[in-house]
Coordinates of C-alpha atoms (C1' of nucleotides) in Angstrom, one line a residue:
Chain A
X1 CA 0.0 0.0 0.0
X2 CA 1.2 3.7 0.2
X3 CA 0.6 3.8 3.4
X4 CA 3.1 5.6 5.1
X5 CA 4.8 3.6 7.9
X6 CA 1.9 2.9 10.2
X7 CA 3.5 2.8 13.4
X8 CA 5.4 5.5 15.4
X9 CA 3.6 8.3 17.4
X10 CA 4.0 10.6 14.5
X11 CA 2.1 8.5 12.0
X12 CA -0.9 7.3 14.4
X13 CA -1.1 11.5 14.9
X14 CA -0.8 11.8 11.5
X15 CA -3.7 9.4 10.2
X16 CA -5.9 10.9 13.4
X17 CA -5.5 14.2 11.5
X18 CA -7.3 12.6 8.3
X19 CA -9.5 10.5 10.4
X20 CA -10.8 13.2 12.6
X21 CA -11.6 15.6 9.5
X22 CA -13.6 12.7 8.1
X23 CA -15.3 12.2 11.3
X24 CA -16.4 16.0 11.9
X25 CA -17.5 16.0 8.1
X26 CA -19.7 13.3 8.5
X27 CA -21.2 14.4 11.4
X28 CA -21.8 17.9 10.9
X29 CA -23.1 17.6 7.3
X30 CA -26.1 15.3 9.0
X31 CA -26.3 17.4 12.1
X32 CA -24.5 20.9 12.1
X33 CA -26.0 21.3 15.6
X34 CA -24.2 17.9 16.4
X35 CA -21.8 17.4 19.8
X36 CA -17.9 17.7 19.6
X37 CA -18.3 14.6 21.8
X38 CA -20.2 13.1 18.8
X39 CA -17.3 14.0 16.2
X40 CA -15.1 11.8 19.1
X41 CA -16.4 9.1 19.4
X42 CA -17.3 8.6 15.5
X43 CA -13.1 9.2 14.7
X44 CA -12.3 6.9 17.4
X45 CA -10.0 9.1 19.6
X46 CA -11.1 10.7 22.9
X47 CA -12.0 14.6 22.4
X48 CA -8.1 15.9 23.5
X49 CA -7.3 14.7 20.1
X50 CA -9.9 17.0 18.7
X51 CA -8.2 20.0 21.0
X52 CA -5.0 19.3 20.0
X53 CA -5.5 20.0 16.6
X54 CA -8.2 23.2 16.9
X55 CA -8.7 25.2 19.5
X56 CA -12.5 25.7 19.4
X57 CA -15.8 24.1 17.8
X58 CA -15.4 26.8 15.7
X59 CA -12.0 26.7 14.4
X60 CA -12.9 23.1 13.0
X61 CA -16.5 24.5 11.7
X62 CA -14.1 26.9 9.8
X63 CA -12.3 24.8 8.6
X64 CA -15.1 22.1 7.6
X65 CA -16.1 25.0 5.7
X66 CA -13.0 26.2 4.0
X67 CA -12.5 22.9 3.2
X68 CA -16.4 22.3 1.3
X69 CA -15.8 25.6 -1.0
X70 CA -12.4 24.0 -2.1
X71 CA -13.8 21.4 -3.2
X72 CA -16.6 23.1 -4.5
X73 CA -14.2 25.3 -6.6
X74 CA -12.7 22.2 -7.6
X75 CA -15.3 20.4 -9.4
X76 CA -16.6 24.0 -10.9
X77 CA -12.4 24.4 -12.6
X78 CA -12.9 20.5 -13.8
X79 CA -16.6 21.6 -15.2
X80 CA -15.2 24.8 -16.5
X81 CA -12.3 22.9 -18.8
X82 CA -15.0 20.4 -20.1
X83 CA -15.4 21.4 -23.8
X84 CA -17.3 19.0 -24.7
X85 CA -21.3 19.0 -25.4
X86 CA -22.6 22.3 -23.5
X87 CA -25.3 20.6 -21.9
X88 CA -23.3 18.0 -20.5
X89 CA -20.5 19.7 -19.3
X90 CA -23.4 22.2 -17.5
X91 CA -25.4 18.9 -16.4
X92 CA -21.8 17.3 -15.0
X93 CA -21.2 20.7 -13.2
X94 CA -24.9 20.1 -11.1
X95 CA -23.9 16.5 -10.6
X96 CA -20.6 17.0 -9.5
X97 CA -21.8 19.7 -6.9
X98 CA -24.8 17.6 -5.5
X99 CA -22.1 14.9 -5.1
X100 CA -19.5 17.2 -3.2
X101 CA -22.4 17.9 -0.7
X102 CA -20.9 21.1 0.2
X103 CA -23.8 23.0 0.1
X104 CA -25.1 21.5 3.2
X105 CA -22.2 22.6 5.4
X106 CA -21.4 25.6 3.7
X107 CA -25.0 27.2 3.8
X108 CA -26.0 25.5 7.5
X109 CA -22.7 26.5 9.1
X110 CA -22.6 30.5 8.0
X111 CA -23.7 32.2 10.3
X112 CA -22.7 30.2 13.3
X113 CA -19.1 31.9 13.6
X114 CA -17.0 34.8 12.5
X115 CA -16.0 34.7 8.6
X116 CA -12.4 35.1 7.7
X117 CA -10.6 36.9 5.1
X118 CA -9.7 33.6 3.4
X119 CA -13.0 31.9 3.8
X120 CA -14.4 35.3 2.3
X121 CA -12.1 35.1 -0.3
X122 CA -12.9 31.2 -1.2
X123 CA -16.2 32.3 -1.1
X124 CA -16.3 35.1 -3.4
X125 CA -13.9 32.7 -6.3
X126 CA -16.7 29.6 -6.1
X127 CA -19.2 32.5 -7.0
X128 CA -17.3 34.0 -9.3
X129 CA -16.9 30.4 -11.1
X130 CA -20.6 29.7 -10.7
X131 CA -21.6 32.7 -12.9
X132 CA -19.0 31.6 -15.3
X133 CA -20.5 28.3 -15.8
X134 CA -24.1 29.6 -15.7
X135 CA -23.5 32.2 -18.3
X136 CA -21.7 29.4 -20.6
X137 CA -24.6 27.7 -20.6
X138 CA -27.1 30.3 -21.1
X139 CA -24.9 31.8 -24.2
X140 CA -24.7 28.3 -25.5
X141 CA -28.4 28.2 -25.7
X142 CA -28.4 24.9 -23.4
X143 CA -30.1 26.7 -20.5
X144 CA -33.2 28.4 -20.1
X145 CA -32.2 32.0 -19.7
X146 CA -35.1 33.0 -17.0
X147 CA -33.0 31.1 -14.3
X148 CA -30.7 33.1 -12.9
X149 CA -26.7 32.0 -11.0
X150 CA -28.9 32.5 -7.5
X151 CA -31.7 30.4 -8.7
X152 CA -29.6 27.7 -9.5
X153 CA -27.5 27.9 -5.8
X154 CA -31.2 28.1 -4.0
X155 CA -31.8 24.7 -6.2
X156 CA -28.4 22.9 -5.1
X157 CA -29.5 23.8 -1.4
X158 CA -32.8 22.3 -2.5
X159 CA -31.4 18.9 -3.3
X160 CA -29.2 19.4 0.0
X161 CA -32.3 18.9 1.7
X162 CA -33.5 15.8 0.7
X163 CA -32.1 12.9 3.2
X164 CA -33.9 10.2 3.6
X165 CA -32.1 6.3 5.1
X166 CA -28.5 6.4 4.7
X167 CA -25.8 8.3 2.5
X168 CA -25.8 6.1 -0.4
X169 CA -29.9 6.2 -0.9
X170 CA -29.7 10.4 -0.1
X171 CA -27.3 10.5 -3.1
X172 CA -29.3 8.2 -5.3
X173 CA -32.6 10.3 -4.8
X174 CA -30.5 13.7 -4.9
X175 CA -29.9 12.4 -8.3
X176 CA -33.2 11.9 -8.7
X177 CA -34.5 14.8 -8.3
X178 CA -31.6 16.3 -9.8
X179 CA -32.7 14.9 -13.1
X180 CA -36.1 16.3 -12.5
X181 CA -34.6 19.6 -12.0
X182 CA -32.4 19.2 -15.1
X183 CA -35.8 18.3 -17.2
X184 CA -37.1 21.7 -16.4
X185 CA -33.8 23.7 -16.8
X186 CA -33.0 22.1 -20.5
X187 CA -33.2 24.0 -23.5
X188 CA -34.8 24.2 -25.9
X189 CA -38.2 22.8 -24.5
X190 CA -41.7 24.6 -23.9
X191 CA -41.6 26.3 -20.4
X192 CA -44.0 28.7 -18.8
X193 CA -42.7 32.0 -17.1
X194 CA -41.2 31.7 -13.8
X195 CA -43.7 33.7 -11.5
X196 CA -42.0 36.2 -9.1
X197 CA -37.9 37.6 -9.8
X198 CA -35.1 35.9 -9.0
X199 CA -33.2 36.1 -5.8
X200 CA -30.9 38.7 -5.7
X201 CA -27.4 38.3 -4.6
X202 CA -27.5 40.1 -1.3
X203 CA -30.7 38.4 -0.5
X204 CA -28.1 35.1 -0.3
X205 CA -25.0 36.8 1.0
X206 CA -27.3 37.9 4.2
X207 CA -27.5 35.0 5.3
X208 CA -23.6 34.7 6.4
X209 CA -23.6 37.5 8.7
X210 CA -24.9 36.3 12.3
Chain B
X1 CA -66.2 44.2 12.7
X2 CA -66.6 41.0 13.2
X3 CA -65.1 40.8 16.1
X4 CA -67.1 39.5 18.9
X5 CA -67.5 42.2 22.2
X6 CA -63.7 42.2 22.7
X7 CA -64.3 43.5 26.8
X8 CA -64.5 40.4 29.3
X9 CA -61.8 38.3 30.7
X10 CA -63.8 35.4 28.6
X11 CA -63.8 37.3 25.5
X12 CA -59.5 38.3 25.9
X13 CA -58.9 34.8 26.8
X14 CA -60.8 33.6 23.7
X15 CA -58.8 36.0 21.9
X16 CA -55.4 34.7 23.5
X17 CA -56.7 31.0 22.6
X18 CA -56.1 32.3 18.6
X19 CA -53.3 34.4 19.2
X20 CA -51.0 31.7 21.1
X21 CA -51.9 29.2 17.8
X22 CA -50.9 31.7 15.5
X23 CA -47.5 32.8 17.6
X24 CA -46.3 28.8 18.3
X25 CA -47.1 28.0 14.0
X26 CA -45.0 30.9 13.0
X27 CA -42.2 30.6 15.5
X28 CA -42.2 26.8 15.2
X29 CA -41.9 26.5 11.0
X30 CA -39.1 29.4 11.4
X31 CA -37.5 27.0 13.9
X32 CA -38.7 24.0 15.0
X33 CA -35.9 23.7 18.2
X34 CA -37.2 27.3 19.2
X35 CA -37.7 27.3 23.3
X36 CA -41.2 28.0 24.9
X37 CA -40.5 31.3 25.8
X38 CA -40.2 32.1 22.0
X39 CA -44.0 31.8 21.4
X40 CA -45.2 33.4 24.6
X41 CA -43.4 36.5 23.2
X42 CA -44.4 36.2 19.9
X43 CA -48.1 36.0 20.9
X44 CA -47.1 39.4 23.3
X45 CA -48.7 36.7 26.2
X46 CA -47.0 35.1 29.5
X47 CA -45.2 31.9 29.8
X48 CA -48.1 31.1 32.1
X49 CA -51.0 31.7 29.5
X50 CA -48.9 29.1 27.6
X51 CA -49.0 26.6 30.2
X52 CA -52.8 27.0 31.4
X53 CA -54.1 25.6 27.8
X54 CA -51.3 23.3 27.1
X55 CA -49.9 20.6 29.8
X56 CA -46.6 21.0 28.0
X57 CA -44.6 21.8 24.9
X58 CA -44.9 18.1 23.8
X59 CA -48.9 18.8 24.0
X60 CA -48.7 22.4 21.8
X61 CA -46.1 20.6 19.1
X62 CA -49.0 17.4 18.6
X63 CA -51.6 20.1 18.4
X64 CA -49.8 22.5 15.6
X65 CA -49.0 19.0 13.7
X66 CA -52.3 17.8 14.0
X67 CA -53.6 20.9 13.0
X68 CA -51.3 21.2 9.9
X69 CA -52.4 17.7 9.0
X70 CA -56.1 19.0 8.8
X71 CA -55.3 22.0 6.7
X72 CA -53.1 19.6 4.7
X73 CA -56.4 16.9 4.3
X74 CA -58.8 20.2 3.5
X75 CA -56.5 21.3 0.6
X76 CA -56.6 18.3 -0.7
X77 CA -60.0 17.5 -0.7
X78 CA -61.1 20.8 -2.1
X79 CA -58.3 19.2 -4.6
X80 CA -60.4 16.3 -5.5
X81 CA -63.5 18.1 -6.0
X82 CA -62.1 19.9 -8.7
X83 CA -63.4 18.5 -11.6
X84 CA -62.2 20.8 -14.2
X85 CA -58.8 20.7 -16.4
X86 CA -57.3 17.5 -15.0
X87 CA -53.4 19.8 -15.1
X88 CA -54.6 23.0 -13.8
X89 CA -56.4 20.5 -10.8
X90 CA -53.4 18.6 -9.8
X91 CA -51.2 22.6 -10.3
X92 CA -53.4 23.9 -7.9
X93 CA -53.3 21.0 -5.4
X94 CA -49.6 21.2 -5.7
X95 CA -49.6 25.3 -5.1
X96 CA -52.3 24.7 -2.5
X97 CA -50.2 22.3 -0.1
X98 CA -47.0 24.8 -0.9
X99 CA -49.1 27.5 0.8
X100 CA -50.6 25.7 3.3
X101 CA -46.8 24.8 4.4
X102 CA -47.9 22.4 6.8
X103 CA -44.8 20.1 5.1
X104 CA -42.3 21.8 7.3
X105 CA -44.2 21.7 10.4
X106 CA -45.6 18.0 10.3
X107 CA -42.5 16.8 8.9
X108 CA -39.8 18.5 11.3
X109 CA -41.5 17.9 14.1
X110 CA -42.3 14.2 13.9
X111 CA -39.8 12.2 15.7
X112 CA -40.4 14.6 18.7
X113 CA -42.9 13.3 20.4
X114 CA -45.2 10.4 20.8
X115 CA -47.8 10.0 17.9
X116 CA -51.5 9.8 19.3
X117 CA -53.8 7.6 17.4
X118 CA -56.0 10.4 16.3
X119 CA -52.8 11.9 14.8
X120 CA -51.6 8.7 13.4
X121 CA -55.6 8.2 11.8
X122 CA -55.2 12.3 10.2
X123 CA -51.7 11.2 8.5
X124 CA -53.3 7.9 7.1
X125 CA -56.0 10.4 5.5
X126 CA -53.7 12.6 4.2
X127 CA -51.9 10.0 2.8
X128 CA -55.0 8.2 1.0
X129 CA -56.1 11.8 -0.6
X130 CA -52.5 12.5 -1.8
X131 CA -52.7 8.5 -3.4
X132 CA -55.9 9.6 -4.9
X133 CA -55.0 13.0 -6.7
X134 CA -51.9 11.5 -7.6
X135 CA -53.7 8.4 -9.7
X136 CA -56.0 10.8 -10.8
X137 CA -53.4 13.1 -12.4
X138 CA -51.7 10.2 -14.1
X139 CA -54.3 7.8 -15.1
X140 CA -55.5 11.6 -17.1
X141 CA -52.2 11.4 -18.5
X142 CA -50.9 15.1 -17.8
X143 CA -48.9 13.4 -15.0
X144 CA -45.4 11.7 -15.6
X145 CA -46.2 8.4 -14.5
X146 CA -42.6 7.3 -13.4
X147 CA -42.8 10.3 -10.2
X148 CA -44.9 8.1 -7.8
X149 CA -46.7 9.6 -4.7
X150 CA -44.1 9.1 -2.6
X151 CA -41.8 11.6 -4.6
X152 CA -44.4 13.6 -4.5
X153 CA -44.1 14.0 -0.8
X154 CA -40.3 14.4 -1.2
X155 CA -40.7 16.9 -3.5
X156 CA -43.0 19.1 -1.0
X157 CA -39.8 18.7 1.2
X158 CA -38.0 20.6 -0.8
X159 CA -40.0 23.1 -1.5
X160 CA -40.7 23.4 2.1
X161 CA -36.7 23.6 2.7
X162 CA -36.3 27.2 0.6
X163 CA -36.2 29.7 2.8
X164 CA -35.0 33.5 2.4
X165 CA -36.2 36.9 3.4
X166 CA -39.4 37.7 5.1
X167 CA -42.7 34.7 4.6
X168 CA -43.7 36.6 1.7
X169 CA -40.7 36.5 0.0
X170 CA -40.5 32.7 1.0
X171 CA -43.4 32.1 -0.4
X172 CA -43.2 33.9 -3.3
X173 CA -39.5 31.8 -4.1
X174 CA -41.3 28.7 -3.3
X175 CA -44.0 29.3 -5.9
X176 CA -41.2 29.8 -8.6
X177 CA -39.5 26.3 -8.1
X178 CA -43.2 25.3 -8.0
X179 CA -43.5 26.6 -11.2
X180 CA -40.0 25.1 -12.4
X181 CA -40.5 21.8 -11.2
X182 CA -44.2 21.3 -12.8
X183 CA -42.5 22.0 -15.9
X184 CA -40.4 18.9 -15.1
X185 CA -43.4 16.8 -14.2
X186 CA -45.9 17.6 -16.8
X187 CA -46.7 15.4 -19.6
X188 CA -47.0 15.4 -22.5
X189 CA -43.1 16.7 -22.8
X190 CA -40.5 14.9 -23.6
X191 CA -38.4 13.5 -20.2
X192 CA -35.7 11.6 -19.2
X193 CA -36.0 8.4 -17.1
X194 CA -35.3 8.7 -13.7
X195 CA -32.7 7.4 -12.1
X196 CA -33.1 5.2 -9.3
X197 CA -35.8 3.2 -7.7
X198 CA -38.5 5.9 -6.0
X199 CA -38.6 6.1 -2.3
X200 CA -40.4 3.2 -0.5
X201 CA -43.3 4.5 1.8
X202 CA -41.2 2.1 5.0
X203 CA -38.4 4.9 4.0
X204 CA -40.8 7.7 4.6
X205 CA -42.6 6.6 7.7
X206 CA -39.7 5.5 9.7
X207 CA -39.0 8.9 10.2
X208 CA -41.9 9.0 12.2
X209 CA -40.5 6.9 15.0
X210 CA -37.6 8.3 17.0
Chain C
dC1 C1' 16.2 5.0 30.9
dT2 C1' 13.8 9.2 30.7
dG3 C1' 11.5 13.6 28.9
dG4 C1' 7.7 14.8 26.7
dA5 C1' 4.3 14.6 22.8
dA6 C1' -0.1 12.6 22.2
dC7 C1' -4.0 10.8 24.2
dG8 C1' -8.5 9.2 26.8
dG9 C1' -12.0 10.5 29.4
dA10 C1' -13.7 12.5 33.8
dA11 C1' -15.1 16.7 35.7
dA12 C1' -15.8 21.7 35.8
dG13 C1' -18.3 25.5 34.4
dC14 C1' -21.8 27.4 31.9
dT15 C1' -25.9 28.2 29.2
dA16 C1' -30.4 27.6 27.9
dC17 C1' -34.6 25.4 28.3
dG18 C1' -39.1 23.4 30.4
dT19 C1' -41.9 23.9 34.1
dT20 C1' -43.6 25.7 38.5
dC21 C1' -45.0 29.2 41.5
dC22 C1' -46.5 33.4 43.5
dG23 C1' -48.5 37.8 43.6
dC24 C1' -51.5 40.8 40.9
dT25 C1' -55.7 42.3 38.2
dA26 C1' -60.1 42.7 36.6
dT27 C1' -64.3 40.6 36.1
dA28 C1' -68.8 38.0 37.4
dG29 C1' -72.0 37.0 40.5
dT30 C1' -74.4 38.4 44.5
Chain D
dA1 C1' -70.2 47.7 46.9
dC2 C1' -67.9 43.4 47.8
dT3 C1' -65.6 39.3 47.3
dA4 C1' -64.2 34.8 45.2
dT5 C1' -61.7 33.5 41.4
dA6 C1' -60.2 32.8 36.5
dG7 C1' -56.6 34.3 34.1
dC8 C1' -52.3 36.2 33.7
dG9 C1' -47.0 38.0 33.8
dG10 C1' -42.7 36.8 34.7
dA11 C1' -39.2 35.6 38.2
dA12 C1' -37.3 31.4 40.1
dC13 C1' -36.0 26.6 40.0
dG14 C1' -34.2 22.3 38.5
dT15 C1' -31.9 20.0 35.0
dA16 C1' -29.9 18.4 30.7
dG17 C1' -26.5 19.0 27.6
dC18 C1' -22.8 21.4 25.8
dT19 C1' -17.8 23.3 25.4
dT20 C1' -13.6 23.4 27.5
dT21 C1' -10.1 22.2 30.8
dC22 C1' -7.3 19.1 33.4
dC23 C1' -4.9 15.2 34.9
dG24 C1' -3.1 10.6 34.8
dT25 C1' -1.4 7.3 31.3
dT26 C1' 1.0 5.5 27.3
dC27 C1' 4.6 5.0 24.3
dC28 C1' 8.2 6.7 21.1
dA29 C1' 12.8 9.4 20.5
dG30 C1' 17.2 10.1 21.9

DNA sequence: CTGGAACGGAAAGCTACGTTCCGCTATAGT
DNA sequence: ACTATAGCGGAACGTAGCTTTCCGTTCCAG
């Protein structure tokens, strides 16, 4: 394997580092409200392991979150170099984000602790890519032009709510209901007017301040 | 007015009987977890006027519920009566149990307290009339038949979960993924297959247990 | 062999919540 | 006019659960 060396203080610390993050994400993204306690016990260390490493709740939280909008600024890069067929590359784009589950974390956890510059700054790139990848679309003709960049982030926190049994089935009916979604959003297709305007941007960014 | 003679201890209790209801259903589908004291000040009453109509907090969440099931059961009957444009009769259902937002409510708070029979008898009811409107709708063939009744449920969910601004603003958002997502589930059109087998009602109702 | 990094988990300290209780007010009945 | 009392406001109480600290133990590095 490439498994480092597995014994050795440094190495079990080491592999607690990975297992703990794991832990905390798994917890958190089902119940942001959820114990540190809870985050122990799941990783398998006792909760000075968790204090050695942050040195609140909400240092990890921060960090969860940092964590979530780099991967969700990963998968939008890998969507944005698809050149292929428009409405895949868009379509693979939604999947991909429903898949990262970031949403969850990111959007439950603002609001519950002091944003940093970095985190601000993370935040402002994924957004920044979003657009991009919106407008592609739209220009492309792919995607219905009456949904706005916030639509489409209300609709990824909309498949974020849907949990039902255990991760696996969550995903496989987030992808349900993704496809749905995707039915509506294609172009070209007959559509009706979308009642009300869209949300606008500081509508969304209000929520992160406490 | 119609107000009845609003003088009389009788008359202001009445009066408190409706405002209490109205404080605990808004503060309650803001936040399900939202203390006691919360609704007392909402309703501009005492804890104590709380506590003289309800035996506890257990007691006011199976009343709200129940009572959401009823509204949920009336909409849906006024549903079935319909008789006109077999589309425009399942759309209205659909925008009628948005409104009635009585998803959020029943749904967040089950799993918090013991189920009474007569609740228990209001949720089988609810769930026939949703079986009924749902055949209905598909058997008249403006229904995609491959989104069962269960998705519908799921589906409310998510609509339930958007939330941003003031209620009116809520509402108004929810009524535009409304509109989006009957795009995606009217037929004739032409649609994808979903992916995925569609939830099992066992998947839905053990979330009733705790 | 020993100094200390890393750890497990008990306990401290605190917050917030549900519920109770007490004193007050304003009516209804006489 | 008088009083018994239903209804009420909100302070006080008890408790559950949470974050954080602290201390004794283990095990590697030198």
């Amino acid at each position: 394997m490439t498994t480092p060396p597995m014994s050795g203080r440094k190495a079990q610390a080491a592999r607690n580092d990975e297992l703990i993050l794991q832990a905390a994400r798994a917890v958190f993204t089902a119940d942001p409200g959820a114990p540190i306690a809870a985050v122990a016990e799941r990783a398998g260390v006792g909760i000075s392991a968790l204090y050695r490493r942050y040195p609140s709740k909400e240092d990890l939280l921060r960090k969860l979150c940092l964590d979530g909008l780099h991967l969700y600024i990963a998968v939008s890069e890998k969507a944005l170099d698809d050149q292929g067929d428009p409405w895949e590359a868009f379509a693979g784009y939604m999947r991909g984000i429903v898949d990262a589950d970031s949403s969850s974390l990111t959007i439950k956890l603002a609001g519950t602790f002091q944003p940093t510059p970095e985190l601000g700054a993370a935040a402002v790139r994924a957004s920044e890519l979003a657009t991009r990848i919106h407008a592609r679309a739209v220009e492309a003709g792919v995607l219905r032009p009456d949904v706005t960049t916030a639509d489409i982030a209300l609709l990824f926190e909309q498949m974020a709510s849907v949990k039902l049994g255990d991760d696996e089935r969550t995903g496989q009916l987030r992808h349900r209901y993704l496809a749905l979604l995707l039915d509506a959003l294609r172009r070209p297709a007959s559509h009706a007017a979308l009642p009300g305007p869209a949300p606008e941007d500081a509508e969304l960014s209000a929520r992160w301040v406490p």
